[in-house]
Amino acid sequence: MNSSSILNELSIPLHEAEKNPQVWGNLKQLIATSSGFDKWQRSRITEPICDSQIVTTPQENVLDDLVRSYLRETLETLAY
């Protein structure tokens, strides 16, 4: 499933999507593989490290927290 088909099928609010594990899982994976998320994750790292040390496939709970933080910070920036 590509990103445009996921977004087209997502005609429900985000808080409703979280109640549907399949929709939230797909959306979370889509966000986690985006260039914006990657850039955001790299900007949070304070010490120089090599690419292999960046978490690219974090555990599901960690990924969930990271995506939520990314969405929150992105929306706060847009609302500012």
Coordinates of C-alpha atoms in Angstrom, one line a residue:
M1 CA 0.0 0.0 0.0
N2 CA 1.5 3.3 -1.0
S3 CA 1.3 6.6 0.9
S4 CA -1.3 8.2 -1.4
S5 CA -3.7 5.2 -1.0
I6 CA -3.3 5.3 2.7
L7 CA -4.0 9.0 2.9
N8 CA -7.0 8.7 0.5
E9 CA -8.5 5.9 2.7
L10 CA -7.9 7.9 5.8
S11 CA -11.1 9.9 5.9
I12 CA -11.5 9.7 9.6
P13 CA -9.9 12.0 12.3
L14 CA -6.5 11.0 13.7
H15 CA -8.0 10.2 17.2
E16 CA -10.4 7.8 15.5
A17 CA -7.6 6.3 13.5
E18 CA -5.7 5.4 16.7
K19 CA -8.7 3.3 17.7
N20 CA -8.2 1.2 14.6
P21 CA -4.8 -0.6 15.0
Q22 CA -4.5 -1.3 11.3
V23 CA -5.1 2.3 10.2
W24 CA -2.9 3.7 13.0
G25 CA -0.1 1.1 12.2
N26 CA -0.1 2.0 8.5
L27 CA -0.2 5.7 9.2
K28 CA 2.6 5.4 11.8
Q29 CA 4.8 3.4 9.4
L30 CA 4.2 6.0 6.7
I31 CA 5.2 8.9 8.9
A32 CA 8.2 7.0 10.3
T33 CA 9.6 6.5 6.8
S34 CA 9.0 10.1 5.7
S35 CA 11.9 12.5 5.1
G36 CA 10.4 15.0 7.5
F37 CA 10.4 12.4 10.3
D38 CA 14.0 11.4 9.5
K39 CA 15.1 15.0 9.6
W40 CA 13.2 15.6 12.8
Q41 CA 14.8 12.5 14.4
R42 CA 18.3 13.6 13.3
S43 CA 17.8 17.1 14.7
R44 CA 17.0 15.7 18.1
I45 CA 20.4 14.0 18.4
T46 CA 22.8 16.3 20.2
E47 CA 26.1 14.3 19.8
P48 CA 27.6 13.5 16.5
I49 CA 27.1 9.8 15.7
C50 CA 27.2 7.6 12.6
D51 CA 24.1 6.6 10.7
S52 CA 24.2 3.1 12.0
Q53 CA 23.6 4.3 15.5
I54 CA 20.3 6.1 14.5
V55 CA 17.3 4.0 15.4
T56 CA 15.7 3.2 12.1
T57 CA 13.3 0.4 13.2
P58 CA 12.5 1.1 16.8
Q59 CA 10.3 -1.2 18.8
E60 CA 6.6 -0.6 18.4
N61 CA 6.1 1.3 21.6
V62 CA 9.1 3.5 21.0
L63 CA 8.0 4.2 17.4
D64 CA 4.5 5.1 18.7
D65 CA 6.0 7.6 21.1
L66 CA 8.4 9.1 18.5
V67 CA 5.6 9.5 15.9
R68 CA 3.3 11.1 18.5
S69 CA 6.1 13.5 19.5
Y70 CA 6.9 14.3 15.9
L71 CA 3.2 15.0 15.1
R72 CA 2.8 17.2 18.3
E73 CA 5.9 19.3 17.6
T74 CA 5.0 19.6 13.9
L75 CA 1.5 20.8 14.7
E76 CA 2.8 23.2 17.4
T77 CA 5.2 24.7 14.8
L78 CA 2.4 25.0 12.2
A79 CA 0.1 26.6 14.7
Y80 CA 2.7 29.1 15.9

